[in-house]
Amino acid sequence: MATISASAPIAGEPGTARRPYILEQVVDFAVIAAAVTIGTTDTVQVLKLPAGTHVSGAGWEVLTAETTNTSAQVELGDGVDPNRFVASAVVSSTGVSASVATTSALGHTYAAADTIDLLISVDDPTDAKLRVWAIVSDIKPVANASDRLTWTSA
């Protein structure tokens, strides 16, 4: 069995290294409710993702608990899967959102631009305030996609 290796294996961190980062946005349903009528199945587009982005995880923190419609529930997902990151959960108590949905435990890669959205699934929140977050990485090719190494068989 042959061992195949690059002529110059990369050791350490290359100069073009990119690190994961956090996107976050505060969603204040009191401000939204003052501007438009919120209804069940409405979608709030929260975070914009460019093509070539990998989301390792996403969720929310309830900063201000819902006091009017205490049974109000929201989901966290995207344009394809409305609960990709968090299944329907109430926002009537402060704290961090429920665990990431099992289907997205390894995150999700976006080949095309999309948004991370809150979907109002039960009742409609009127005074909750959430901090929505996502851990993202830019995975687009650096410079060009050509292979700059020479491969050999030992």
CSV table of C-alpha atoms in Angstrom, one decimal:
chain,number,residue,atom,x,y,z
A,1,MET,CA,0.0,0.0,0.0
A,2,ALA,CA,1.4,3.4,-1.0
A,3,THR,CA,1.5,6.5,1.1
A,4,ILE,CA,0.6,9.6,-0.8
A,5,SER,CA,1.8,12.9,0.5
A,6,ALA,CA,2.2,16.5,-0.6
A,7,SER,CA,5.6,17.8,-1.6
A,8,ALA,CA,5.4,20.5,1.1
A,9,PRO,CA,2.9,19.4,3.7
A,10,ILE,CA,1.5,22.4,5.6
A,11,ALA,CA,2.5,22.6,9.2
A,12,GLY,CA,1.1,25.2,11.5
A,13,GLU,CA,-1.3,27.8,10.4
A,14,PRO,CA,-1.1,29.1,6.8
A,15,GLY,CA,-1.1,32.8,6.2
A,16,THR,CA,-4.5,32.5,4.5
A,17,ALA,CA,-6.1,30.9,7.5
A,18,ARG,CA,-9.7,32.0,8.3
A,19,ARG,CA,-11.3,31.5,11.6
A,20,PRO,CA,-15.0,30.9,12.6
A,21,TYR,CA,-16.8,34.0,13.8
A,22,ILE,CA,-20.1,34.9,15.3
A,23,LEU,CA,-22.9,36.7,13.6
A,24,GLU,CA,-25.6,38.1,15.9
A,25,GLN,CA,-28.6,40.3,15.8
A,26,VAL,CA,-31.1,41.4,18.5
A,27,VAL,CA,-34.8,40.9,17.4
A,28,ASP,CA,-37.2,43.1,19.4
A,29,PHE,CA,-40.7,41.9,18.8
A,30,ALA,CA,-42.1,45.1,20.5
A,31,VAL,CA,-40.5,47.2,17.8
A,32,ILE,CA,-41.7,44.9,15.0
A,33,ALA,CA,-45.2,44.8,16.4
A,34,ALA,CA,-45.3,48.6,16.5
A,35,ALA,CA,-44.5,48.6,12.8
A,36,VAL,CA,-46.5,45.7,11.3
A,37,THR,CA,-49.0,43.1,12.4
A,38,ILE,CA,-47.2,39.9,13.4
A,39,GLY,CA,-49.0,36.7,12.5
A,40,THR,CA,-48.4,33.0,13.0
A,41,THR,CA,-46.2,31.6,10.1
A,42,ASP,CA,-44.6,35.0,9.6
A,43,THR,CA,-40.9,34.8,8.9
A,44,VAL,CA,-38.3,37.3,10.3
A,45,GLN,CA,-35.1,37.3,8.3
A,46,VAL,CA,-32.4,37.9,10.9
A,47,LEU,CA,-28.9,37.1,9.6
A,48,LYS,CA,-27.7,37.2,6.0
A,49,LEU,CA,-25.3,34.5,4.8
A,50,PRO,CA,-23.3,34.7,1.6
A,51,ALA,CA,-22.7,31.7,-0.6
A,52,GLY,CA,-19.8,29.5,0.6
A,53,THR,CA,-20.7,29.8,4.3
A,54,HIS,CA,-20.7,27.0,6.8
A,55,VAL,CA,-22.8,27.4,9.9
A,56,SER,CA,-21.5,25.3,12.8
A,57,GLY,CA,-24.4,26.1,15.1
A,58,ALA,CA,-27.1,28.7,15.7
A,59,GLY,CA,-29.6,29.6,18.4
A,60,TRP,CA,-31.0,32.4,20.4
A,61,GLU,CA,-30.9,33.9,23.9
A,62,VAL,CA,-34.2,35.3,25.2
A,63,LEU,CA,-33.2,38.7,26.6
A,64,THR,CA,-36.7,39.8,27.5
A,65,ALA,CA,-39.3,37.1,28.0
A,66,GLU,CA,-42.7,37.3,26.3
A,67,THR,CA,-45.3,38.5,28.7
A,68,THR,CA,-48.4,39.1,26.5
A,69,ASN,CA,-48.7,35.8,24.5
A,70,THR,CA,-46.8,33.5,26.8
A,71,SER,CA,-47.5,30.5,24.6
A,72,ALA,CA,-45.8,32.2,21.6
A,73,GLN,CA,-43.3,29.9,19.9
A,74,VAL,CA,-40.6,30.4,17.3
A,75,GLU,CA,-38.3,28.2,15.2
A,76,LEU,CA,-34.9,29.0,13.9
A,77,GLY,CA,-33.9,27.9,10.4
A,78,ASP,CA,-33.5,29.2,6.8
A,79,GLY,CA,-35.3,29.4,3.5
A,80,VAL,CA,-35.2,25.7,3.0
A,81,ASP,CA,-35.7,24.2,6.5
A,82,PRO,CA,-37.6,26.5,8.9
A,83,ASN,CA,-36.3,24.6,12.0
A,84,ARG,CA,-32.9,23.6,10.8
A,85,PHE,CA,-31.3,24.9,14.0
A,86,VAL,CA,-34.0,25.1,16.7
A,87,ALA,CA,-37.3,23.4,16.7
A,88,SER,CA,-40.4,25.3,17.9
A,89,ALA,CA,-39.8,26.7,21.4
A,90,VAL,CA,-41.5,29.1,23.7
A,91,VAL,CA,-39.9,32.5,24.3
A,92,SER,CA,-41.7,33.3,27.6
A,93,SER,CA,-38.7,32.8,29.8
A,94,THR,CA,-35.2,34.2,29.6
A,95,GLY,CA,-32.2,32.0,28.7
A,96,VAL,CA,-30.6,30.2,25.8
A,97,SER,CA,-32.7,28.4,23.1
A,98,ALA,CA,-33.3,24.6,23.1
A,99,SER,CA,-30.6,22.3,21.7
A,100,VAL,CA,-29.8,22.3,18.1
A,101,ALA,CA,-32.0,20.0,16.1
A,102,THR,CA,-30.5,16.5,15.7
A,103,THR,CA,-30.5,16.8,11.9
A,104,SER,CA,-28.2,19.8,12.0
A,105,ALA,CA,-25.8,18.7,14.8
A,106,LEU,CA,-22.9,18.9,12.3
A,107,GLY,CA,-24.0,22.3,11.0
A,108,HIS,CA,-25.0,23.2,7.5
A,109,THR,CA,-23.1,24.5,4.4
A,110,TYR,CA,-24.7,27.1,2.2
A,111,ALA,CA,-23.7,26.9,-1.5
A,112,ALA,CA,-26.0,29.8,-2.3
A,113,ALA,CA,-26.7,32.9,-0.3
A,114,ASP,CA,-29.5,32.6,2.3
A,115,THR,CA,-30.7,34.0,5.6
A,116,ILE,CA,-31.2,32.6,9.0
A,117,ASP,CA,-34.8,33.2,9.9
A,118,LEU,CA,-37.1,33.1,12.9
A,119,LEU,CA,-40.4,31.5,12.0
A,120,ILE,CA,-43.3,32.3,14.3
A,121,SER,CA,-45.0,28.9,14.7
A,122,VAL,CA,-47.5,29.2,17.6
A,123,ASP,CA,-49.2,32.5,18.6
A,124,ASP,CA,-47.3,35.6,17.9
A,125,PRO,CA,-44.8,37.3,20.2
A,126,THR,CA,-45.4,41.0,20.9
A,127,ASP,CA,-42.8,42.0,23.5
A,128,ALA,CA,-40.1,39.3,23.6
A,129,LYS,CA,-36.5,40.3,22.7
A,130,LEU,CA,-34.1,37.7,21.4
A,131,ARG,CA,-30.4,37.8,20.6
A,132,VAL,CA,-30.1,35.5,17.6
A,133,TRP,CA,-26.5,34.1,16.9
A,134,ALA,CA,-24.7,31.8,14.5
A,135,ILE,CA,-21.2,30.5,14.5
A,136,VAL,CA,-20.1,30.8,10.8
A,137,SER,CA,-17.0,30.1,8.7
A,138,ASP,CA,-16.2,31.4,5.2
A,139,ILE,CA,-15.3,28.3,3.2
A,140,LYS,CA,-14.9,29.8,-0.2
A,141,PRO,CA,-11.6,29.0,-2.0
A,142,VAL,CA,-8.7,31.2,-1.1
A,143,ALA,CA,-7.2,33.0,-4.2
A,144,ASN,CA,-8.1,30.2,-6.6
A,145,ALA,CA,-9.1,26.6,-6.4
A,146,SER,CA,-6.1,25.1,-8.2
A,147,ASP,CA,-3.9,22.7,-6.4
A,148,ARG,CA,-0.5,24.3,-5.7
A,149,LEU,CA,1.2,21.2,-4.4
A,150,THR,CA,3.0,18.3,-6.1
A,151,TRP,CA,1.7,14.9,-5.0
A,152,THR,CA,4.0,11.9,-4.9
A,153,SER,CA,3.7,8.2,-3.9
A,154,ALA,CA,6.2,6.9,-1.5
